[in-house]
CSV table of C-alpha atoms in Angstrom, one decimal:
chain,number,residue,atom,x,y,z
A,1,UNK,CA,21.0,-26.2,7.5
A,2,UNK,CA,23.6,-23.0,7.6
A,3,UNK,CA,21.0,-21.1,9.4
A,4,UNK,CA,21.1,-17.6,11.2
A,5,UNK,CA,18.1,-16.1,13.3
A,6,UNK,CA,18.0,-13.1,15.2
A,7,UNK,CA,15.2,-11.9,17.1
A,8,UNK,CA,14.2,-8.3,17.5
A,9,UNK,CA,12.9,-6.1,20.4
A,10,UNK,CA,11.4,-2.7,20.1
A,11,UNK,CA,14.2,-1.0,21.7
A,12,UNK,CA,16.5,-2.2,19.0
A,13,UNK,CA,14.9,0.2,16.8
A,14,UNK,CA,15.0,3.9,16.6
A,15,UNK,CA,12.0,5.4,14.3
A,16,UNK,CA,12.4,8.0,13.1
A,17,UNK,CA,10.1,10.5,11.9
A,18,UNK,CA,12.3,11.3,8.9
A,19,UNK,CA,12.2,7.4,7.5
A,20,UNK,CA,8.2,7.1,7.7
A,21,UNK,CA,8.1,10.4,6.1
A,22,UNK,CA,10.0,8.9,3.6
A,23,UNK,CA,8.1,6.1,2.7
A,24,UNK,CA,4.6,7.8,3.0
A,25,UNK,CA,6.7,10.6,0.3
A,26,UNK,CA,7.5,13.4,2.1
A,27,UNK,CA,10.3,15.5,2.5
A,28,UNK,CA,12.0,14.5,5.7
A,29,UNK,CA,11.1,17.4,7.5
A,30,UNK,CA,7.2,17.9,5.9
A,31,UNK,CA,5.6,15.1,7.9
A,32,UNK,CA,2.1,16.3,9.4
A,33,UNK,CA,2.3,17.0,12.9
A,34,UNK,CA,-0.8,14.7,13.2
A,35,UNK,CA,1.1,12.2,12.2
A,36,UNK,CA,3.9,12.1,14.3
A,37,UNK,CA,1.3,12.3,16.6
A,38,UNK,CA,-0.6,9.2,15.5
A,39,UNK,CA,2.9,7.2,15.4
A,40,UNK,CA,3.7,8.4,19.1
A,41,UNK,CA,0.3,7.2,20.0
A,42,UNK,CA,0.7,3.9,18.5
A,43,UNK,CA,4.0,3.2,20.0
A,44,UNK,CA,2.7,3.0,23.2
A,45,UNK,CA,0.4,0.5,22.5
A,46,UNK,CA,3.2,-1.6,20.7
A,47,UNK,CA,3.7,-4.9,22.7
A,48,UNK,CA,7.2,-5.3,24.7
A,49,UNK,CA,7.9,-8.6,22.4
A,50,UNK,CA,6.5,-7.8,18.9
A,51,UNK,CA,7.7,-11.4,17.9
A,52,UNK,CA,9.8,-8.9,15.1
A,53,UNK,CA,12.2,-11.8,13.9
A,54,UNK,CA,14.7,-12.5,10.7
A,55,UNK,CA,17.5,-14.6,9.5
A,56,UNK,CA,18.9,-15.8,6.1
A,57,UNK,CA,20.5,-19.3,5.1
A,58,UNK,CA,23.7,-19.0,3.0
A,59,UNK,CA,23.9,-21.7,0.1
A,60,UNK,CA,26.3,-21.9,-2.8
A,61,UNK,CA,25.2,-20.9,-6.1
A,62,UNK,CA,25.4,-21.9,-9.7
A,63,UNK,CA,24.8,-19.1,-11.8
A,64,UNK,CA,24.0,-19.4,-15.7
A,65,UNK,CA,25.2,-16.3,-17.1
A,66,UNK,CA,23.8,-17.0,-20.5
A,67,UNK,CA,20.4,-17.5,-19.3
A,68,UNK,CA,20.7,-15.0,-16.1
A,69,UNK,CA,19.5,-18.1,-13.6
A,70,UNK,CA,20.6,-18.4,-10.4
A,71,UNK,CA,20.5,-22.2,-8.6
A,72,UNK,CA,20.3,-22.6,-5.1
A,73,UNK,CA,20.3,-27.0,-4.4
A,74,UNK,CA,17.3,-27.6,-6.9
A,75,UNK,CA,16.0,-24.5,-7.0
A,76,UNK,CA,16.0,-21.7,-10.0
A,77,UNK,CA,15.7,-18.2,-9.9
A,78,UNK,CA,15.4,-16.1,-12.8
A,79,UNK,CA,15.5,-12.6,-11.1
A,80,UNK,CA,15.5,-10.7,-14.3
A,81,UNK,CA,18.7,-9.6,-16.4
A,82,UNK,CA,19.4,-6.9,-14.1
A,83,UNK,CA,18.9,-7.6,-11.0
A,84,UNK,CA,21.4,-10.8,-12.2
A,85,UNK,CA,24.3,-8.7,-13.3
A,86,UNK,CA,24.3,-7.4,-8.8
A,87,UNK,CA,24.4,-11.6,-8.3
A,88,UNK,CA,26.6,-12.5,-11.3
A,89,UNK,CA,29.9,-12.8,-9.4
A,90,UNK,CA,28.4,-14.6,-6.2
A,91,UNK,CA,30.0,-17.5,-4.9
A,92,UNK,CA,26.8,-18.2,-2.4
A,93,UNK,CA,23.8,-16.4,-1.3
A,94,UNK,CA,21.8,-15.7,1.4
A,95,UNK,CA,18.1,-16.0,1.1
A,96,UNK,CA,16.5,-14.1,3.5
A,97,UNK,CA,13.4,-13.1,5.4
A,98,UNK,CA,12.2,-11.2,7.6
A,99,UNK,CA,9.0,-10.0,9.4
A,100,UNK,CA,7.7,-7.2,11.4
A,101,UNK,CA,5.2,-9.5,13.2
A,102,UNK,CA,1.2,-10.6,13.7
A,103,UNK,CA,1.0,-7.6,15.9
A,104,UNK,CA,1.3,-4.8,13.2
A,105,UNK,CA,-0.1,-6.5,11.0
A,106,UNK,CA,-3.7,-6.6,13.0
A,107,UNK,CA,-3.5,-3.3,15.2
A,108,UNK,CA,-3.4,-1.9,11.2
A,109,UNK,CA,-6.3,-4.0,10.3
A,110,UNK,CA,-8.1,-3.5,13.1
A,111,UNK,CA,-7.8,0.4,12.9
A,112,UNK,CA,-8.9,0.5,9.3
A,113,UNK,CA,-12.3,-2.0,10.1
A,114,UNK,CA,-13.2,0.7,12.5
A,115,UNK,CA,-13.0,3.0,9.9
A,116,UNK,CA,-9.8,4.5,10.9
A,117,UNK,CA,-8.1,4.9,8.0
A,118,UNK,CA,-5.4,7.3,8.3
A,119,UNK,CA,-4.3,5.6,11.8
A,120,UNK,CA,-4.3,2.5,10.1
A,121,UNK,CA,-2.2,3.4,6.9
A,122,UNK,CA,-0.1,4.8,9.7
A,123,UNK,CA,0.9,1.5,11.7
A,124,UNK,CA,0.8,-0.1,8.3
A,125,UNK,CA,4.0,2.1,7.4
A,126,UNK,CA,5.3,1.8,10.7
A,127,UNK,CA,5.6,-1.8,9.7
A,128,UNK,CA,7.4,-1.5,6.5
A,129,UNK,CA,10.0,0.5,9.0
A,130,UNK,CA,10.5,-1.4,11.3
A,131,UNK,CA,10.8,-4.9,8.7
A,132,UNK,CA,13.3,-2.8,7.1
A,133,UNK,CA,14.7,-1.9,9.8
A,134,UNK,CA,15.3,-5.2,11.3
A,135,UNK,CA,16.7,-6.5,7.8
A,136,UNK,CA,19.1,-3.5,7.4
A,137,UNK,CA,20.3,-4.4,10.9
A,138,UNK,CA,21.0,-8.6,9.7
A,139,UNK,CA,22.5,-7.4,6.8
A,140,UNK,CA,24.8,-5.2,8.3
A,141,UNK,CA,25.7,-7.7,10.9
A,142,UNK,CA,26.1,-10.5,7.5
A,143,UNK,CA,28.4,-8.1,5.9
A,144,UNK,CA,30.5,-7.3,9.4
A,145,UNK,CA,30.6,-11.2,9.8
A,146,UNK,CA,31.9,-12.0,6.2
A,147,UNK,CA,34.4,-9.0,5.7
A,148,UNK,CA,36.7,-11.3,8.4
A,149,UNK,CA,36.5,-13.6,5.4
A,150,UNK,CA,37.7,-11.2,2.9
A,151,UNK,CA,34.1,-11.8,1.6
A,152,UNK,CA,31.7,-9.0,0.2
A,153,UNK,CA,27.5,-8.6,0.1
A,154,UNK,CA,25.4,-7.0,-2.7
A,155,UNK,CA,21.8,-5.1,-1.9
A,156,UNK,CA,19.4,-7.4,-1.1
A,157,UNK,CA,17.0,-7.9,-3.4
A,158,UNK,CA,13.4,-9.4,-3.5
A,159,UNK,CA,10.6,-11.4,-6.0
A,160,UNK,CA,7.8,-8.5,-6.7
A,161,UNK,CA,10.6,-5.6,-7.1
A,162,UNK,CA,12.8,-4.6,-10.3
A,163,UNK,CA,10.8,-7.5,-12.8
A,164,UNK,CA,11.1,-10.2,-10.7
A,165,UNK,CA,8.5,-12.9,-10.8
A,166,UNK,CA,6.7,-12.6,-7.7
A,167,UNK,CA,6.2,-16.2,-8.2
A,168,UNK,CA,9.5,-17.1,-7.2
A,169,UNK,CA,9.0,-16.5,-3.4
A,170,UNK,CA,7.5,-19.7,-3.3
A,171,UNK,CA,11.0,-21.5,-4.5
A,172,UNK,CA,12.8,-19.2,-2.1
A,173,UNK,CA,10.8,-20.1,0.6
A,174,UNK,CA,11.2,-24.4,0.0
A,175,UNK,CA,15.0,-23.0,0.7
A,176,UNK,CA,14.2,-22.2,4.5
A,177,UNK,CA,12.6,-23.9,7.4
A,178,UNK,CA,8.5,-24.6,7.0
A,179,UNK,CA,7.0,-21.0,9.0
A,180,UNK,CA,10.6,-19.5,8.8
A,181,UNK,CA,10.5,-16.3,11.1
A,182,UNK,CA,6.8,-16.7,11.1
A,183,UNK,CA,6.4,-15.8,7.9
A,184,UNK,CA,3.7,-18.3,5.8
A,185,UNK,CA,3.3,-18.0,2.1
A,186,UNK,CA,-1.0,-17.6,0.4
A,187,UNK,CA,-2.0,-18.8,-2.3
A,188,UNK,CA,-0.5,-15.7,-4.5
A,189,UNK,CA,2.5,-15.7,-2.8
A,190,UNK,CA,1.4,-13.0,-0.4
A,191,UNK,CA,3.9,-13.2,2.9
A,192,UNK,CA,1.7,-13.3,6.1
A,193,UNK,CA,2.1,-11.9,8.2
A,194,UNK,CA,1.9,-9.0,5.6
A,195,UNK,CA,4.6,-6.8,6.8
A,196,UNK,CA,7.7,-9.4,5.8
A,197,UNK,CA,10.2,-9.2,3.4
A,198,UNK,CA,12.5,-11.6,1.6
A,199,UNK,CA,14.9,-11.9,-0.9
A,200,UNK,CA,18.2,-13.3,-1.7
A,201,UNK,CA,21.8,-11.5,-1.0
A,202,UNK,CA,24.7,-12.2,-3.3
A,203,UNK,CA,27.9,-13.0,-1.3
A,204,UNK,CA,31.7,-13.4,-2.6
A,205,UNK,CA,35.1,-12.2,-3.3
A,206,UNK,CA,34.1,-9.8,-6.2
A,207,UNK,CA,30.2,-8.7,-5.7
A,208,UNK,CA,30.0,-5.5,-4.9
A,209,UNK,CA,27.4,-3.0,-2.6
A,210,UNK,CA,25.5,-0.2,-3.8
A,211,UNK,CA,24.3,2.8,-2.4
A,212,UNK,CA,21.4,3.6,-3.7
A,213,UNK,CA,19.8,1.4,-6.6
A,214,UNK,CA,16.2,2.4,-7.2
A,215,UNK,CA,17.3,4.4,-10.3
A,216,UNK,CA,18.2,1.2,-11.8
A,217,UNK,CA,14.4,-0.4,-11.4
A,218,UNK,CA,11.8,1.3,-13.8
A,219,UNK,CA,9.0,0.7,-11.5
A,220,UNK,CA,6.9,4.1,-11.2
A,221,UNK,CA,4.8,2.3,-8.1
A,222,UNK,CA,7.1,0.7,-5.6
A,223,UNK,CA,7.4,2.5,-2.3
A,224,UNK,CA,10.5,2.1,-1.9
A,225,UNK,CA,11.6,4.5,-4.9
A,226,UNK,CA,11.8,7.9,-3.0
A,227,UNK,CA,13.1,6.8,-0.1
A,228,UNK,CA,16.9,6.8,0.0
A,229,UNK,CA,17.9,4.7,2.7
A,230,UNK,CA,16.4,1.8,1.1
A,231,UNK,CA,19.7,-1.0,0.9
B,1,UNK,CA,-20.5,31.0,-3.7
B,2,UNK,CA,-22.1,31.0,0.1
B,3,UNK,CA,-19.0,31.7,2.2
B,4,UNK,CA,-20.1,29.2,4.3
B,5,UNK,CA,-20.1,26.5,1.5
B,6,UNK,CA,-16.7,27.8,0.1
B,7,UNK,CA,-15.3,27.0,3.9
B,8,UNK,CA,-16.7,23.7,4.1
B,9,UNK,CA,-15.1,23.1,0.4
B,10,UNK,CA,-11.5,24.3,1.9
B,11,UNK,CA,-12.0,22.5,5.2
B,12,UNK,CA,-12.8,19.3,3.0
B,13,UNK,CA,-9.3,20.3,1.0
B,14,UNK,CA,-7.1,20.6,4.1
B,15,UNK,CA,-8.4,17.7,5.8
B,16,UNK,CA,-10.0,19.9,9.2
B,17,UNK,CA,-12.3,17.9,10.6
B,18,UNK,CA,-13.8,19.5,13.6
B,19,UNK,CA,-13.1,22.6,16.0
B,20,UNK,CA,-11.0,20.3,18.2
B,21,UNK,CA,-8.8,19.1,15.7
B,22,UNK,CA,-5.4,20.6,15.5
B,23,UNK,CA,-4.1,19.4,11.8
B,24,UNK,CA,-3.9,21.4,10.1
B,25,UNK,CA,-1.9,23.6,12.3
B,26,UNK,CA,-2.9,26.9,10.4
B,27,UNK,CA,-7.0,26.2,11.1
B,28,UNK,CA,-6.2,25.5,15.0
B,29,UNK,CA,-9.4,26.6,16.7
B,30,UNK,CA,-11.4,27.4,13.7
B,31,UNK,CA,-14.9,25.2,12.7
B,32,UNK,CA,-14.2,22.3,11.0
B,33,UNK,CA,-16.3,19.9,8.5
B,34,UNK,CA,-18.3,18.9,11.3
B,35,UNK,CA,-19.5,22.5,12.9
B,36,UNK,CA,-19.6,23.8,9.1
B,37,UNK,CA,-22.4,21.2,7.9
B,38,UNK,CA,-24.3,21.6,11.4
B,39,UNK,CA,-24.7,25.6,10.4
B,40,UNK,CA,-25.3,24.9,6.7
B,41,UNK,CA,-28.2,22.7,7.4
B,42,UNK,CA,-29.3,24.7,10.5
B,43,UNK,CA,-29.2,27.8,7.5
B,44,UNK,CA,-31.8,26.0,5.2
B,45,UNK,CA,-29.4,24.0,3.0
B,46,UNK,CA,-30.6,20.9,1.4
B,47,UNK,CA,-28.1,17.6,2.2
B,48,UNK,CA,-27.6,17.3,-1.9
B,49,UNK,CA,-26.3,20.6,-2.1
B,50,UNK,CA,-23.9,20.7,0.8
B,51,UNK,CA,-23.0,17.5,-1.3
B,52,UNK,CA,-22.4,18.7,-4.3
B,53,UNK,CA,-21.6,22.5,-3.2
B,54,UNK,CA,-18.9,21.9,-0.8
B,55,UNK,CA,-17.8,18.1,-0.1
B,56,UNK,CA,-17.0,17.3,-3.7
B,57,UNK,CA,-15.3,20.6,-4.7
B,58,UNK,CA,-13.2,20.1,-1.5
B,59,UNK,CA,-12.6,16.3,-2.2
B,60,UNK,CA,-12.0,16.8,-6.2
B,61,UNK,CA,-9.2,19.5,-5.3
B,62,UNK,CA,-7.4,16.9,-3.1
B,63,UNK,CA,-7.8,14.1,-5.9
B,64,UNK,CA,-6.6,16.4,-8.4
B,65,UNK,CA,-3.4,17.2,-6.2
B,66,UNK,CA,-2.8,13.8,-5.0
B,67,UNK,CA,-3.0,12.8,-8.9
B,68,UNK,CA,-0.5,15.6,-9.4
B,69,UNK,CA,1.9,14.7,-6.7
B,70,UNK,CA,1.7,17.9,-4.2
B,71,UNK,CA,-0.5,16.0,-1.7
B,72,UNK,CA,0.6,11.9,-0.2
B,73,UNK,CA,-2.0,9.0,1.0
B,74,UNK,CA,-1.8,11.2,4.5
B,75,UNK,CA,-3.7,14.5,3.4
B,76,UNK,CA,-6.3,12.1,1.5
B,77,UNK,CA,-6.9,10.2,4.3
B,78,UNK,CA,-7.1,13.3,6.5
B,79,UNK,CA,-9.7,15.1,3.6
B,80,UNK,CA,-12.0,11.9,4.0
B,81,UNK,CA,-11.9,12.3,7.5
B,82,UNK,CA,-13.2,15.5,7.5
B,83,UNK,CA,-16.0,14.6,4.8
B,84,UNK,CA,-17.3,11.7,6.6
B,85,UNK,CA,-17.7,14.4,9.7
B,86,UNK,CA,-19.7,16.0,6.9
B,87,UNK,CA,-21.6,13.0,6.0
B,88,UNK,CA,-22.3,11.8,9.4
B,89,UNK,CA,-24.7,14.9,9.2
B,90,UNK,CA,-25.8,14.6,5.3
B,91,UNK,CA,-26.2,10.6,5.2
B,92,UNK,CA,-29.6,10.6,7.5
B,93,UNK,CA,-30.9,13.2,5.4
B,94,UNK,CA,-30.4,12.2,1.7
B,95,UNK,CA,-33.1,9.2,2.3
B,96,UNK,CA,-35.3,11.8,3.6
B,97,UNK,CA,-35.2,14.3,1.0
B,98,UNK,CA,-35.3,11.8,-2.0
B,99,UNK,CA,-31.8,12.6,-3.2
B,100,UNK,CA,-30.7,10.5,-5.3
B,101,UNK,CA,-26.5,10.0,-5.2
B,102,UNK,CA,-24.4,10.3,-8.5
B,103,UNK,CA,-24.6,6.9,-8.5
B,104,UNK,CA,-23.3,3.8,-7.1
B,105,UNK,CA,-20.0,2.2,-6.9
B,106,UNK,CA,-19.1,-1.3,-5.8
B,107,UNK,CA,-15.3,-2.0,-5.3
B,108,UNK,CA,-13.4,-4.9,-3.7
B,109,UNK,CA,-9.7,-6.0,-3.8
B,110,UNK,CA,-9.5,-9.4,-5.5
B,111,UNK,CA,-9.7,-12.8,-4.4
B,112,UNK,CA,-6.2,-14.1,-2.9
B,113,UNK,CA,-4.7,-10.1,-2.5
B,114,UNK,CA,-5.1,-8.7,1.1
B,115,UNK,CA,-4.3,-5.1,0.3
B,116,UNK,CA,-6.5,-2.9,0.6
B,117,UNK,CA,-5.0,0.7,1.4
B,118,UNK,CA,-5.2,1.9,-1.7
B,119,UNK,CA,-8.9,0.2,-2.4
B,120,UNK,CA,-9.9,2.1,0.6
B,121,UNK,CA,-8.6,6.1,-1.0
B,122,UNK,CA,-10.4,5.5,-4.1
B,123,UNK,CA,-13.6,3.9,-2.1
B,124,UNK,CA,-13.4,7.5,0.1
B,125,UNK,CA,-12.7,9.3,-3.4
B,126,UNK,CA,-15.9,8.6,-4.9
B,127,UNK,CA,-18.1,8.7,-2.2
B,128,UNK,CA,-16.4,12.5,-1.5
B,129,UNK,CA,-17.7,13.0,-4.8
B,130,UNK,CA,-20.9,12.0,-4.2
B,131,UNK,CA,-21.5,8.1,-4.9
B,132,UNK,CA,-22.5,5.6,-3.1
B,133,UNK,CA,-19.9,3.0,-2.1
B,134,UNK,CA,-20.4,-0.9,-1.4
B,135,UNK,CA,-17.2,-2.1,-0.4
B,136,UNK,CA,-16.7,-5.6,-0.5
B,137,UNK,CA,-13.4,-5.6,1.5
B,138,UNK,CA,-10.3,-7.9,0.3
B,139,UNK,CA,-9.9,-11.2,-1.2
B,140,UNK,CA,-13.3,-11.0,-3.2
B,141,UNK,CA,-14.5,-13.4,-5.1
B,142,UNK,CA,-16.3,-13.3,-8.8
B,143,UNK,CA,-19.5,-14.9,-7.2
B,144,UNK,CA,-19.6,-11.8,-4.4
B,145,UNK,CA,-19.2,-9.2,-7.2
B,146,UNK,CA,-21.6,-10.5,-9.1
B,147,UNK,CA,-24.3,-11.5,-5.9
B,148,UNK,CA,-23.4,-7.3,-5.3
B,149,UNK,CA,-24.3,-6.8,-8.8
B,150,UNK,CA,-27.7,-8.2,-8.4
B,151,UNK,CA,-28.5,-6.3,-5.8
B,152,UNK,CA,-27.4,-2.7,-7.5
B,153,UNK,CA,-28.4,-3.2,-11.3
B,154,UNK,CA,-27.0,0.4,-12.3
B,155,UNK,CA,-23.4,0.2,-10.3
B,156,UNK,CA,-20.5,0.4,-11.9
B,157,UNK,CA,-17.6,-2.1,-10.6
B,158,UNK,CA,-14.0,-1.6,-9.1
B,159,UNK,CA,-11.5,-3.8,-8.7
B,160,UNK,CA,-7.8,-3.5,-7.3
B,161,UNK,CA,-4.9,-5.8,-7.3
B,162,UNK,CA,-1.4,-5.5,-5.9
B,163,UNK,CA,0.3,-8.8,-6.9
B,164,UNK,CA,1.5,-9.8,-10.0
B,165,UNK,CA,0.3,-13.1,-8.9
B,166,UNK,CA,-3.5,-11.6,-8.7
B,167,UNK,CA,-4.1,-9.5,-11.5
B,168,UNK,CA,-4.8,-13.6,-13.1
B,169,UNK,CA,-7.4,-13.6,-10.5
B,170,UNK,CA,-8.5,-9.9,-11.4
B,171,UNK,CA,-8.7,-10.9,-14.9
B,172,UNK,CA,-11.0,-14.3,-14.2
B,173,UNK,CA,-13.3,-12.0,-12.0
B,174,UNK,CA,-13.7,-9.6,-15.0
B,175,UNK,CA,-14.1,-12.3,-17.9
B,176,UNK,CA,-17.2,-13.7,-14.8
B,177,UNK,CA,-18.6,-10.4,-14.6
B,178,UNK,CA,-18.9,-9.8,-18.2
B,179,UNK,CA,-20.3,-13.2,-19.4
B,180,UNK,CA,-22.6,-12.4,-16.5
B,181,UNK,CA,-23.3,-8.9,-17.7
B,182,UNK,CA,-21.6,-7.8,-21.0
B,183,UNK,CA,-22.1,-4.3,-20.7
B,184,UNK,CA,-21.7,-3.7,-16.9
B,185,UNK,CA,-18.8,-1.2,-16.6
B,186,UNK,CA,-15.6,-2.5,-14.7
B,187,UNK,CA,-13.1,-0.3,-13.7
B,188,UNK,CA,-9.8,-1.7,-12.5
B,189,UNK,CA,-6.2,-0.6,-10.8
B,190,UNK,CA,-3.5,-1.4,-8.5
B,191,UNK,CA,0.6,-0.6,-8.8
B,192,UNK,CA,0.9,-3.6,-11.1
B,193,UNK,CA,-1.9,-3.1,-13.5
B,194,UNK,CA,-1.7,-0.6,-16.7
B,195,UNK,CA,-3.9,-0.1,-19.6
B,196,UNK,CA,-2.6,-2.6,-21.9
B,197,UNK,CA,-3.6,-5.3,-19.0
B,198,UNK,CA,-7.0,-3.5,-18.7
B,199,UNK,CA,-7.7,-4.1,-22.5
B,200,UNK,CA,-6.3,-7.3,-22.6
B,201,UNK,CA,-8.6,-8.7,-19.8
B,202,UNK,CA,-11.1,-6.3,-21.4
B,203,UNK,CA,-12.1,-4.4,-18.5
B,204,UNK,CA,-13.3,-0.9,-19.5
B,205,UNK,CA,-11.3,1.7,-17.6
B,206,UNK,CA,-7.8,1.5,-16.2
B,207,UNK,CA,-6.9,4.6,-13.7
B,208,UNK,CA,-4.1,5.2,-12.0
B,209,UNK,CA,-5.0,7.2,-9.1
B,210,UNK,CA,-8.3,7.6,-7.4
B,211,UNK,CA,-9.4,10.7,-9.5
B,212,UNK,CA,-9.4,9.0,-12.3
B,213,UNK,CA,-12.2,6.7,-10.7
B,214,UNK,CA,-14.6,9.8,-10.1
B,215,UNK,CA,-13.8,11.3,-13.6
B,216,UNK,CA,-14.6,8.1,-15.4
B,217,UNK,CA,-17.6,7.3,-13.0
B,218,UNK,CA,-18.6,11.5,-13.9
B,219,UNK,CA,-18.5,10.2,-17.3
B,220,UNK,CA,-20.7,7.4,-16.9
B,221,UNK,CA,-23.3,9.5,-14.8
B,222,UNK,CA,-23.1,12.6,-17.4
């Protein structure tokens, strides 16, 4: 299995303010003092290894322009017409998947049992941070390790976002390693620990990257759609 | 309005919850929620009407700006924070004087979904706005709704999905609660749900943000 892992320490990481601003929808500069506050707070308490780990498996793809399908070995993906037309000159991909960890995950569940809410919701969005984070930092190291190649990366993208069947996480993950990273699939398809991502990467000659895609998605409820960092 | 109800109300708004507190950073050493109620009650005001006079005209105002975008999940959270200061005080005391709440609300996220963020705003929403809330946590199934059910005969029912892969789950809970109870009144949400899922499924109220939990629960009550 072409497999690459990286694993992730705190210090590889810089939060800042601005980003979980972002994604809680603020202006970069708005964020409640008590806030910042709560965040400082909780970083302290963060463990020296938060186990936050990542990695992606490239495969070559068959891609069915007629039907918008993408096949990884015996696997199908039908990620919806337009996130297919960002994979549609791919020569392989890169499924993905990342996780912040079993730490965030239960410091935010823990804080919300006792009834703290707001401190809760705030490590909870310290988590989406720091998953995306960690997967901006593998898929900037991907893209500097295939440019010696003359090869290009799209955006990552992910089942759940832009139409795709969430159901299809289940196929991606038969793709990788039983526990990859971590990261086990429920029932519903529901990543655990919660704060993981993953996705597939289109890779090749002629794929291109964009900056910013979110205007492309018609989804009025995903976090990600005011933040402008999201790749 | 008794100024000291009208400061309780703005208090509630802006999310101060005691003297100590420094958010928000413009009330820094004034009384919050918690000294406010203290004085009200130690002034000769009922629980019901602190309830009804101050906590949910502060909470409504920062449903109604959440719903219209000038507030985030932050300021809400900080607003319910500062009511259940409030309540801490009020909660001991509605027993005692025979209030009766608006009502009474039970909400769960559904069996196999783990979120429960935005579960929780709307569960603080409506008991900011005078209800009483049984949350029955995540992953819920049809048989604990309905067990719930029995238990509160009157309550209205809320239920939240954020998976695609659950709203099939949300929909067998409602099609349960219904054979079980035709006419109880299910209310449902969550980023992937919309109206035309809510009258498929034939739940009877979709709402998009908490407020329009409390204004179709006002509706019920009324």
């Amino acid at each position: 299995m072409n497999l690459t892992q990286y694993q992730f320490g705190l210090n590889d990481f810089d939060l800042e303010l601005a980003d979980i601003a972002s994604l809680m929808g603020y202006p970069a500069d708005q964020l409640p003092t008590e806030i910042a506050d709560l965040m400082a707070q909780e970083q302290q308490l963060f463990p020296c290894n938060p186990e936050i780990l990542g990695g992606y498996r490239l495969l070559p793809c068959e891609l069915d322009l007629d039907d918008h399908t993408i096949q990884l070995e015996q696997s199908i993906f039908s990620p919806g017409r337009r996130n297919f037309s960002y994979y549609k000159r791919a020569e392989q991909i890169a499924v993905f998947a990342c996780s912040a960890g079993h730490y965030i995950a239960k410091r935010s569940k823990q804080l919300m049992a006792q009834g703290l809410l707001l401190e809760g919701y705030v490590v909870d969005v310290m988590g989406s941070c720091l998953v995306e984070q960690a997967m901006n930092q593998i898929q900037h190291r991907l893209q500097q390790d295939l440019a010696s190649q003359g090869l290009k990366i799209t955006n990552r993208y992910s089942p759940g976002y832009c139409s795709w069947n969430i159901a299809e996480q289940r196929a991606l993950f038969d793709l990788l390693p039983d526990k990859f990273c971590g990261i086990e699939l429920t029932e519903s398809c529901l990543m655990m620990p919660i704060k993981s991502i993953s996705g597939l990467i289109g890779v090749g000659s002629r794929v291109r990257f964009r900056e910013h895609s979110c205007e492309q998605c018609n989804s009025t409820t995903c976090i990600y759609r005011q933040t402008k960092s999201h790749t | 309005m008794n100024e000291l109800l009208a400061q309780l109300a703005h208090c509630i708004e802006f999310g101060k919850v005691n003297k100590d507190a420094p958010y928000p950073p413009d009330m820094k050493g004034q009384d919050g929620a918690d000294e406010l109620t203290q004085q009200l009650l130690e002034a000769g005001h009922s629980a019901s009407d602190i309830l009804s006079q101050a906590l949910i005209i502060g909470m409504e105002k920062i449903g109604v700006k959440f719903r219209d975008g000038q507030v985030f999940v932050p300021q809400v959270l900080m607003s319910a924070k500062a009511m259940e200061a409030a309540m801490n005080h009020l909660k001991p005391l509605f027993a005692e004087e025979g209030s009766a709440r608006k009502g009474t609300f039970i909400i769960g996220t559904v069996e196999g979904d783990l979120h429960d963020i935005g579960k929780n705003l709307v569960a603080m929403m409506v008991e900011g706005n005078g209800y009483e809330v049984i949350d029955l946590g995540v992953d819920v199934s049809a048989e604990t709704f309905i067990a719930e059910m029995e238990k509160h005969p009157g309550a209205a029912v809320g239920l939240s999905a954020l998976l695609t892969t659950t709203m099939e789950n949300m929909k067998n809970i409602v099609a349960k609660i219904k054979q079980a109870e035709p006419d109880r009144p299910v209310c449902i949400g969550g980023a992937p749900v919309n109206q035309e899922f809510c009258d498929q499924i034939g739940a009877d109220s979709y709402n998009p943000d908490p407020q329009g939990v409390v204004e179709y629960l006002n509706r019920l009550a009324s």
